[in-house]
Coordinates of C-alpha atoms and ligand atoms in Angstrom, one line a residue:
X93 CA 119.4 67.4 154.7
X94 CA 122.7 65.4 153.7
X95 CA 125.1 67.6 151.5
X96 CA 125.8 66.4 148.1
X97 CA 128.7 64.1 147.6
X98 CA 132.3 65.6 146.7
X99 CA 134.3 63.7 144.9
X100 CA 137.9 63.2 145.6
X101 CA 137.4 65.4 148.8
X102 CA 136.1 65.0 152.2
X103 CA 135.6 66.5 155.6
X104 CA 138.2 67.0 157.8
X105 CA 139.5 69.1 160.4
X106 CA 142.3 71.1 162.3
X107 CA 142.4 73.3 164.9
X108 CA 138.4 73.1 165.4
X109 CA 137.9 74.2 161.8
X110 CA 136.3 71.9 159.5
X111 CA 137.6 72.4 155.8
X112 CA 137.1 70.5 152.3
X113 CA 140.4 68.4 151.9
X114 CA 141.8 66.7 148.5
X115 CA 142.4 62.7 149.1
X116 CA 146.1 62.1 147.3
X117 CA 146.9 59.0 149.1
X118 CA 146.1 55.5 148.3
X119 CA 146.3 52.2 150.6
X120 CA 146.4 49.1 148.5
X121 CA 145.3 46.0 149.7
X122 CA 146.7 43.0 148.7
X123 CA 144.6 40.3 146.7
X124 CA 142.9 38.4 148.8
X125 CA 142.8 40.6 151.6
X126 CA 139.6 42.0 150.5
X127 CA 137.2 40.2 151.7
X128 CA 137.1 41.5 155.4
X129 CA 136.7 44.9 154.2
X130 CA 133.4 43.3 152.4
X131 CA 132.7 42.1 155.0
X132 CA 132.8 45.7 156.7
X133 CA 135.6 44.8 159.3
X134 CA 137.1 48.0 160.0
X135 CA 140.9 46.9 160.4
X136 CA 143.4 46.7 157.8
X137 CA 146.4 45.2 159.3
X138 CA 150.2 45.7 158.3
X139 CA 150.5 42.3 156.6
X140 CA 147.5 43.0 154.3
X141 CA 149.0 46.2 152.7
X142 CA 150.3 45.6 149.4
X143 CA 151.7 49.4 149.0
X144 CA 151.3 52.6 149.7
X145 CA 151.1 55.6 146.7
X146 CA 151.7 59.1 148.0
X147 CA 153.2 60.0 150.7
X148 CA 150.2 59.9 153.6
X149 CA 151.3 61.4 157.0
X150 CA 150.2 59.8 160.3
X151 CA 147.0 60.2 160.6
X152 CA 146.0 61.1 157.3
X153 CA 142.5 60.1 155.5
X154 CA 143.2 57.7 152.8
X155 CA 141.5 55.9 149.9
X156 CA 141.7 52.0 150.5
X157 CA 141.8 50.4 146.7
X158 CA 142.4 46.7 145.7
X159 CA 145.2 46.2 143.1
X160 CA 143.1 47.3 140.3
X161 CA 142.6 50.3 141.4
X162 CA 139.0 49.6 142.8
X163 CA 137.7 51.9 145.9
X164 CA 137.2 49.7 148.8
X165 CA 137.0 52.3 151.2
X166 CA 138.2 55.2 153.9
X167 CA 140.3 55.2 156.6
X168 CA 142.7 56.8 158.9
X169 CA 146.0 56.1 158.9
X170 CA 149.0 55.1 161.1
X171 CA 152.0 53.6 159.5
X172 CA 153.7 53.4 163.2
X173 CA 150.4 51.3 164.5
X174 CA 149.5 47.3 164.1
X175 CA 146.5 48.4 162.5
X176 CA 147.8 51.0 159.7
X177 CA 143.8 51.4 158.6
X178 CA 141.4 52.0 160.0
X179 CA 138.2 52.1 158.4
X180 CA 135.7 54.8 158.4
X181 CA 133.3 54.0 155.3
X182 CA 133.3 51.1 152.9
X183 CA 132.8 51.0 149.0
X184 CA 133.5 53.5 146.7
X185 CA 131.0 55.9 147.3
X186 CA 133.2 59.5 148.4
X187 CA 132.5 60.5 151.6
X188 CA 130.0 62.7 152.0
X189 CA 130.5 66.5 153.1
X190 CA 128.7 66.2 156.4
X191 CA 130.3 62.8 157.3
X192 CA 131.3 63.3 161.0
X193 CA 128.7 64.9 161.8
X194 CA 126.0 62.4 160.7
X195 CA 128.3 59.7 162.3
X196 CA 128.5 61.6 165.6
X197 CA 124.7 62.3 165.6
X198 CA 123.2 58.6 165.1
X199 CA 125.6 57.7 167.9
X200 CA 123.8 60.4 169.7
X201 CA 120.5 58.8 168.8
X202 CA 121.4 55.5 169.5
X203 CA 121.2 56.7 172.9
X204 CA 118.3 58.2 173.0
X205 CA 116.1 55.5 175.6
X206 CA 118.6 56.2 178.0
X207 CA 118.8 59.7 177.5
X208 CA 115.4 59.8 177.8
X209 CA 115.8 58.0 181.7
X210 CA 115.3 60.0 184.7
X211 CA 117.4 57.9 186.6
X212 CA 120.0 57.7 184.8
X213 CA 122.9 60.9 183.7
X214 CA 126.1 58.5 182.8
X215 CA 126.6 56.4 179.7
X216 CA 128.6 56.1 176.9
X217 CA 127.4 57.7 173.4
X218 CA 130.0 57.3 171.1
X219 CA 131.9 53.8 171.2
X220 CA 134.5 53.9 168.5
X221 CA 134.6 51.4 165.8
X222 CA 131.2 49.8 166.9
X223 CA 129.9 53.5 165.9
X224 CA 131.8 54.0 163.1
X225 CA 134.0 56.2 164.9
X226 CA 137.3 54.2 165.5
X227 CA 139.4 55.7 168.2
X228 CA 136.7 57.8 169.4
X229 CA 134.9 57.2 173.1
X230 CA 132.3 59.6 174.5
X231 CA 131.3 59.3 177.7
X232 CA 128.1 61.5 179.3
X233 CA 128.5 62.5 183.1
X234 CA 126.0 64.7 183.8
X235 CA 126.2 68.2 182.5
X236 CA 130.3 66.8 181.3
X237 CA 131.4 65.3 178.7
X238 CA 134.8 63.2 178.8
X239 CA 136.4 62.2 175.5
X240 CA 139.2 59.9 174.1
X241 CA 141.1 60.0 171.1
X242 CA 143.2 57.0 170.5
X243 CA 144.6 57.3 167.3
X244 CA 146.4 59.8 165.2
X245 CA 143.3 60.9 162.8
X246 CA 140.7 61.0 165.3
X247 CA 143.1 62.9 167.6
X248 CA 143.6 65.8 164.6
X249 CA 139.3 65.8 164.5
X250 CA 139.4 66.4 168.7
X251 CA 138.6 70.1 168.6
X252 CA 136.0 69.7 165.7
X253 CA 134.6 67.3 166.9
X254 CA 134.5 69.0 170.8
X255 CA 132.8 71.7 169.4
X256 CA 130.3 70.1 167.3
X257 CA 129.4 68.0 170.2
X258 CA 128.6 71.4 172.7
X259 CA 126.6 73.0 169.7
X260 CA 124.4 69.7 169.4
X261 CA 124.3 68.7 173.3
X262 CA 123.3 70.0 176.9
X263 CA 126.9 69.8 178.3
X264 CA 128.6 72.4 180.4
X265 CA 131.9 71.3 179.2
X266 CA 134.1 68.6 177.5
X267 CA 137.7 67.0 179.0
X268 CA 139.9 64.7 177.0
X269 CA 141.0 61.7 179.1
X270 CA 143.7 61.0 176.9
X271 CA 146.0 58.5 178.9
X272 CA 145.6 55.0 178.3
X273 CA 148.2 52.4 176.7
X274 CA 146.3 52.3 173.5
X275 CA 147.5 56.1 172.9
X276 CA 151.0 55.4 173.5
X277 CA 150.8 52.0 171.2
X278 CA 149.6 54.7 168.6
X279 CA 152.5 57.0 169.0
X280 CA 150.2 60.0 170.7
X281 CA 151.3 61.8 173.9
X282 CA 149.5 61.5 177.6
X283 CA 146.9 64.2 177.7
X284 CA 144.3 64.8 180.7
X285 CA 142.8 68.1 180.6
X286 CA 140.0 70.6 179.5
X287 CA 138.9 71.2 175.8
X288 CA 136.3 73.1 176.0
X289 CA 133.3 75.0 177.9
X290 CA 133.8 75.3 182.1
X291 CA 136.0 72.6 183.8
X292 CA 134.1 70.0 185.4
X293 CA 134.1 69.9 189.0
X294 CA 136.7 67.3 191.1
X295 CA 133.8 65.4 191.6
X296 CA 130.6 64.7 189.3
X297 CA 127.7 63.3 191.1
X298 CA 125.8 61.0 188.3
X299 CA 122.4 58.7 188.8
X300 CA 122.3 55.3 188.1
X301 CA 119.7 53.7 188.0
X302 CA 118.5 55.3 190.6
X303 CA 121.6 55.2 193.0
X304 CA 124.1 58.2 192.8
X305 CA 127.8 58.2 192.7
X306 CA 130.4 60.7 192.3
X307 CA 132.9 60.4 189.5
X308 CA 136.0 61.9 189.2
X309 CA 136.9 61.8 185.7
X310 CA 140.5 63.5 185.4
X311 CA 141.7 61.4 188.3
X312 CA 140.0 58.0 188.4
X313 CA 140.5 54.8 186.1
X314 CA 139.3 55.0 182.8
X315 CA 136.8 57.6 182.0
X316 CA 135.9 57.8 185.5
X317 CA 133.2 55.2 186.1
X318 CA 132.8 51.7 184.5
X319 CA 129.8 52.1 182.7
X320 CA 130.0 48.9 181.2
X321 CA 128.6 46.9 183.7
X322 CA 125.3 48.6 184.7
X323 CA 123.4 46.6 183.5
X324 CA 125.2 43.5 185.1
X325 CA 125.3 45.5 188.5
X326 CA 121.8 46.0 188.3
X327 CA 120.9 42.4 187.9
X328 CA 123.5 40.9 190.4
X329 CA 121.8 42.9 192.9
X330 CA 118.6 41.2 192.4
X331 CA 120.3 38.2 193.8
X332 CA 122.3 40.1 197.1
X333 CA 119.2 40.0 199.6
X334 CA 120.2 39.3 202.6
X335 CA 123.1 38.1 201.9
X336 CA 127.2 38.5 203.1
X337 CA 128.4 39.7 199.3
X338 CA 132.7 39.8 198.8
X339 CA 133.0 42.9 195.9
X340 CA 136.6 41.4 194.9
X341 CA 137.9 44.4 193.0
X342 CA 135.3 46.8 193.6
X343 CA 136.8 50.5 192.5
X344 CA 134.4 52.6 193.7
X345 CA 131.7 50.5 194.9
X346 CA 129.2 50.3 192.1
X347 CA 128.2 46.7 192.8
X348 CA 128.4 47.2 196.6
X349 CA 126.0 50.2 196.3
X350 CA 123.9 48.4 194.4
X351 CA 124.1 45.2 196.5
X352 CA 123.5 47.8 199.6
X353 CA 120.2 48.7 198.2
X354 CA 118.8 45.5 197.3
X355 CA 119.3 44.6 201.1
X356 CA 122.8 42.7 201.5
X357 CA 123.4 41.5 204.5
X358 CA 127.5 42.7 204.8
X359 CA 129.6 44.1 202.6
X360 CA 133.5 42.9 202.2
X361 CA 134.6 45.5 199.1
X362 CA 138.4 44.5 198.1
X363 CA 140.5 46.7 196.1
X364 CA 144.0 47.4 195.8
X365 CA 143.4 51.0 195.3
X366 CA 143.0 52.8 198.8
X367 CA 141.8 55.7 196.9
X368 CA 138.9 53.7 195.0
X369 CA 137.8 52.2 198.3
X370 CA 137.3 55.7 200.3
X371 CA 135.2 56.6 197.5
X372 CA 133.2 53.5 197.9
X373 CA 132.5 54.6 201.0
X374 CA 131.2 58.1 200.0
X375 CA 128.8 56.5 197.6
X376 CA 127.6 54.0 200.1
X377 CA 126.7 56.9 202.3
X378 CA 125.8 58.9 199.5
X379 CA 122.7 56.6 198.8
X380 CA 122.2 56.8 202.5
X381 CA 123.7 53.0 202.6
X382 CA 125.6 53.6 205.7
X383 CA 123.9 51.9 207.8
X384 CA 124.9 48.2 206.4
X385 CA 127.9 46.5 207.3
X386 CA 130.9 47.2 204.8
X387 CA 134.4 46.3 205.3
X388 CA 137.2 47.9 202.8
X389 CA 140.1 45.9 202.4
X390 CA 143.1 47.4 200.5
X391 CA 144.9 44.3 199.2
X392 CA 145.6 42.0 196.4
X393 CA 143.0 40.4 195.5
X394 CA 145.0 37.3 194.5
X395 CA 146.6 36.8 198.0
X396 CA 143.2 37.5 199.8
X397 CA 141.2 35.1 198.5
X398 CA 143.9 32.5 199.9
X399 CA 144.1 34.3 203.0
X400 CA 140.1 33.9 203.2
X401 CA 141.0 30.4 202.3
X402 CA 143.4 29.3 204.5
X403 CA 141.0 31.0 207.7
X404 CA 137.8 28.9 206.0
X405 CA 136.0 31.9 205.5
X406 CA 132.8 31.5 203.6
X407 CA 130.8 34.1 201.6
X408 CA 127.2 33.9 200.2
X409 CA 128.0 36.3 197.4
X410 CA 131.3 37.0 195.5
X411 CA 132.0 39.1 192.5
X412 CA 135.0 39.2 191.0
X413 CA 135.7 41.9 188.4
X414 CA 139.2 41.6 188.0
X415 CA 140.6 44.5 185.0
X416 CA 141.7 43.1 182.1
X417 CA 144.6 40.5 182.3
X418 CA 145.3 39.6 178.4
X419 CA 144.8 42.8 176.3
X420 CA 145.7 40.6 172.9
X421 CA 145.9 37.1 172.1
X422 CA 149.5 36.5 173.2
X423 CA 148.6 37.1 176.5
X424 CA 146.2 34.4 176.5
X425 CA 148.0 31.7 178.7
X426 CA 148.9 33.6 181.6
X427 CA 145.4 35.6 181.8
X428 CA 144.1 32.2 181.5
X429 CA 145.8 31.1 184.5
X430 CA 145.0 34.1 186.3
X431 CA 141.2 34.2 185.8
X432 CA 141.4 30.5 186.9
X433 CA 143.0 31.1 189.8
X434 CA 140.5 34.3 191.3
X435 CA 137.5 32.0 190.1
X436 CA 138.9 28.5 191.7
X437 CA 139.6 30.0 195.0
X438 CA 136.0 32.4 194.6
X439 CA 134.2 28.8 194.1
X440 CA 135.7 27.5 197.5
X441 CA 134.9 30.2 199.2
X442 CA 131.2 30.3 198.4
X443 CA 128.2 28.7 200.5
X444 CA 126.3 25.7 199.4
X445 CA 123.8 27.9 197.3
X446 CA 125.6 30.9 196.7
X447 CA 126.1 33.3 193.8
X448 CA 129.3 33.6 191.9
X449 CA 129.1 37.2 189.6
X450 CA 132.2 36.8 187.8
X451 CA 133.9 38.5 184.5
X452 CA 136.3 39.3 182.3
X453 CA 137.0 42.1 180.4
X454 CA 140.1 40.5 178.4
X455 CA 139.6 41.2 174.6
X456 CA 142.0 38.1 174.2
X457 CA 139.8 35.8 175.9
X458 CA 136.3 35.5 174.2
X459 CA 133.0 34.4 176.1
X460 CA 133.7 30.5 175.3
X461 CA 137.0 30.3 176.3
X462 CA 136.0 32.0 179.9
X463 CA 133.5 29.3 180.0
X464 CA 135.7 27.0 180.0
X465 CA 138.3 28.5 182.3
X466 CA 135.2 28.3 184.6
X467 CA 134.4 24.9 184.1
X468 CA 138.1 23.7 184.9
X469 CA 137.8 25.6 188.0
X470 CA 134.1 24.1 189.2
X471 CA 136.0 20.9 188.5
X472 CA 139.0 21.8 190.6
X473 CA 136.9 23.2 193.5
X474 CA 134.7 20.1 192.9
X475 CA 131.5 22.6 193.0
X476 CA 128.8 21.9 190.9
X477 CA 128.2 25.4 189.2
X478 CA 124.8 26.5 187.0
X479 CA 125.2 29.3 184.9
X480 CA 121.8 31.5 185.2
X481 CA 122.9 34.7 183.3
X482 CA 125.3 35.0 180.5
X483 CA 126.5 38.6 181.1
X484 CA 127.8 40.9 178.3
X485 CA 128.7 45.2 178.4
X486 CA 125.9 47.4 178.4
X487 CA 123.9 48.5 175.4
X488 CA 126.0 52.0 175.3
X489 CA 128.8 49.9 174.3
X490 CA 126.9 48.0 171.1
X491 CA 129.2 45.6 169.4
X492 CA 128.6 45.6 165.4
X493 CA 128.1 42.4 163.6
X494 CA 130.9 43.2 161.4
X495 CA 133.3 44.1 164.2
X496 CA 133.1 41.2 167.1
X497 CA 136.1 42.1 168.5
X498 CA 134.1 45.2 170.1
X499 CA 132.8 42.6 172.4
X500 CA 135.5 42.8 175.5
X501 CA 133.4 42.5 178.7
X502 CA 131.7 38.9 179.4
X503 CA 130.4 37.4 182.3
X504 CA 128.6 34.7 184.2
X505 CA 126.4 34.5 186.9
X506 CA 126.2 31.4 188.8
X507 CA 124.8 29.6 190.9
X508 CA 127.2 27.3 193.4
X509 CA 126.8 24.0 195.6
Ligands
SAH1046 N1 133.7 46.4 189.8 C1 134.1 47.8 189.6 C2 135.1 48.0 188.5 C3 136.4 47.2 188.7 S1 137.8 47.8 187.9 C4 132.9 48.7 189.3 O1 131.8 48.2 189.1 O2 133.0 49.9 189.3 C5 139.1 46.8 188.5 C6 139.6 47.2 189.8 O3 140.6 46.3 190.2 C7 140.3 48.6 190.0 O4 139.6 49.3 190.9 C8 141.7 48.3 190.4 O5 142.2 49.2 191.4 C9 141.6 47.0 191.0 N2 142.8 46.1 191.0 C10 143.6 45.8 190.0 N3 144.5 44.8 190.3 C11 144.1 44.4 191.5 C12 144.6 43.4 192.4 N4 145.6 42.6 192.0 N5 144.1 43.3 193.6 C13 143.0 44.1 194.0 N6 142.5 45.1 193.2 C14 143.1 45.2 192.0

């Protein structure tokens, strides 16, 4: 049962206590500018704001209105950010009294299929904007849960929100992973610690898929784990029988492992991280994957592949997961260059009939554009390259029609000659 509208006041929170707060602050829009809230795009940016009435703090809830004084919507604000508003509900219905909590628990069932999997105890169940959460990522590892806030109103919600998500789920205990560049873009401090329940051991062992791997979320990259790509490791395994797979920037082995079971040949896992690559090699023998050749490499990825190059090594198998090299648009050019680079040298190190996995988790760079950084590479190489799968983030990390931009991680799988 939903509580009954209250107008002029929503839900918010401080401290871990939910209370019944006044809205006194308005956002106007300019004209014009409307239409992507219509459209139920979540972003108001600086250059759309007409003016401000009231004095709204950072992170405050405000009303979003046209120039007539028409309710377009909620949002968080952040007069210090790029994106001042953030939008949390569209049209000028109030918010209702419950508003969180309904929001946190259809994330929750959005995830019920793979809650519901035996073999599977990591994945993420709240992803932000996509579920009408901006700022706020869940991720599920095991009996832990390991939070983000990433922007001044979600990060006053935290506790509330901590606590309304160990009342509603089987978790042992919740840690904020609060230290990513998106924080300090937002004006919040670094923050890596418990919230709430029992601390989490050093290591979490999670399934996936089948395969087990431990996960370290206060110390590794990220939340811990990319989750993002099981899916993709899943099926780029199908293709790693027997063959000699390269894991170019592998962190902690998920594709190896998986390539490991599916009866690779070798293993050649490169990372610069020495840290990420002794792990790989606990999860390899974790799965009881010893046995098959591996071969860590600490390096840079960007100088190996020319070393490899320059001794005519050849591969049957290379995936190349590079992290993200433009985070915006401005960044374009050079992560263009980059991503051409890995993939040009990747495509003359392949067999006649080998499989190129390859990816990019640049939100600046959209799936086209890769595609075509590709295809100036094939050229360069002078490979002929099919594309078999078009690869894309996991369903955990759902990308609303309204809000594209959620869509970061692409990736093809190819076939080389
Ligand atoms: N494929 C991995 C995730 C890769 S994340 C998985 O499935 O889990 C990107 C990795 O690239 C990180 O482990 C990071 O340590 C590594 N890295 C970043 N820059 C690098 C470089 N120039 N050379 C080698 N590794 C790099």
């Amino acid at each position: 049962m939903s509580s009954p509208p209250c107008q002029g006041i929503f839900l918010w929170a401080r401290g871990g206590v939910w209370y019944d707060a006044a809205v006194k602050e308005t956002v106007i829009v300019k004209a014009g500018r409307e239409k992507s809230l219509a459209l139920r795009h979540p972003w108001i940016l600086s250059g759309a704001i007409d003016g401000v009435r009231g004095n709204p703090g950072t992170g405050a809830l405000v009303r979003v209105a046209d120039r007539k004084g028409n309710t377009l919507g909620w949002g968080f604000y952040n007069p210090a950010s790029t994106i001042p508003v953030r939008l949390v509900a569209w049209g000028n219905a109030p918010l209702q009294a419950d508003f969180w909590k309904r929001a946190l628990r259809r994330a929750i069932k959005g995830r019920e299929l793979l809650e519901r999997d035996p073999d599977l105890t990591a994945y993420r169940l709240v992803y932000s904007e996509s579920d009408g959460l901006p700022g706020l990522i869940v991720d599920r590892y095991g009996d832990f849960l390991v939070l983000q806030t990433l922007n001044p109103g979600m990060e006053e919600l935290k506790a509330a929100i901590a606590e309304f998500l160990m009342e509603t789920l089987p978790a042992r205990g919740i840690v904020e992973k609060n230290d990513g560049q998106s924080r300090r873009r937002e004006g919040l401090p670094q923050r890596v610690g418990l919230l709430i329940g029992e601390p989490p051991p050093e290591s979490i062992e999670i399934l996936e898929n089948g395969l087990r791997f431990l996960v370290d979320p206060l110390r590794g990259q990220k939340t811990g784990f990319y989750l993002d790509q099981r899916e993709n490791r899943d099926l780029a395994a199908r293709y790693a029988g027997g063959k000699k797979v390269l894991d170019a920037f592998s962190y902690t082995g998920g594709f190896s492992v998986y390539c490991a079971r599916a009866g690779a040949a070798a293993l050649i896992r490169a990372d610069a991280s020495r840290d990420a690559l002794a792990r790989g090699q606990r999860n390899l023998s974790l799965n009881g994957l010893s046995r098959v050749p591996d071969n860590p490499i600490r390096d840079n990825v960007f100088q190996l592949l020319r070393t490899f190059r320059d001794a005519g090594r050849r591969f049957d198998m290379i995936i190349l997961d590079p992290p993200k090299l433009a985070a915006t648009v401005a960044q374009r050019e050079k992560a263009a260059r980059g991503y051409k680079d890995i993939n040009l040298l990747a495509l003359k190190l392949l067999s006649p009939g080998g499989i190129l996995v390859t990816f990019s988790c640049s939100g600046g760079i959209d799936a086209a554009a890769f595609e075509r950084i590709l295809s100036w590479a094939a050229k360069d190489a002078r490979r002929t390259v099919q594309v078999l799968h078009r690869l894309h983030q996991g369903p955990d990390h759902p990308v609303r029609l309204s809000f594209p931009e959620a869509a970061y991680l692409k990736g093809l799988l190819c076939r080389v000659w």
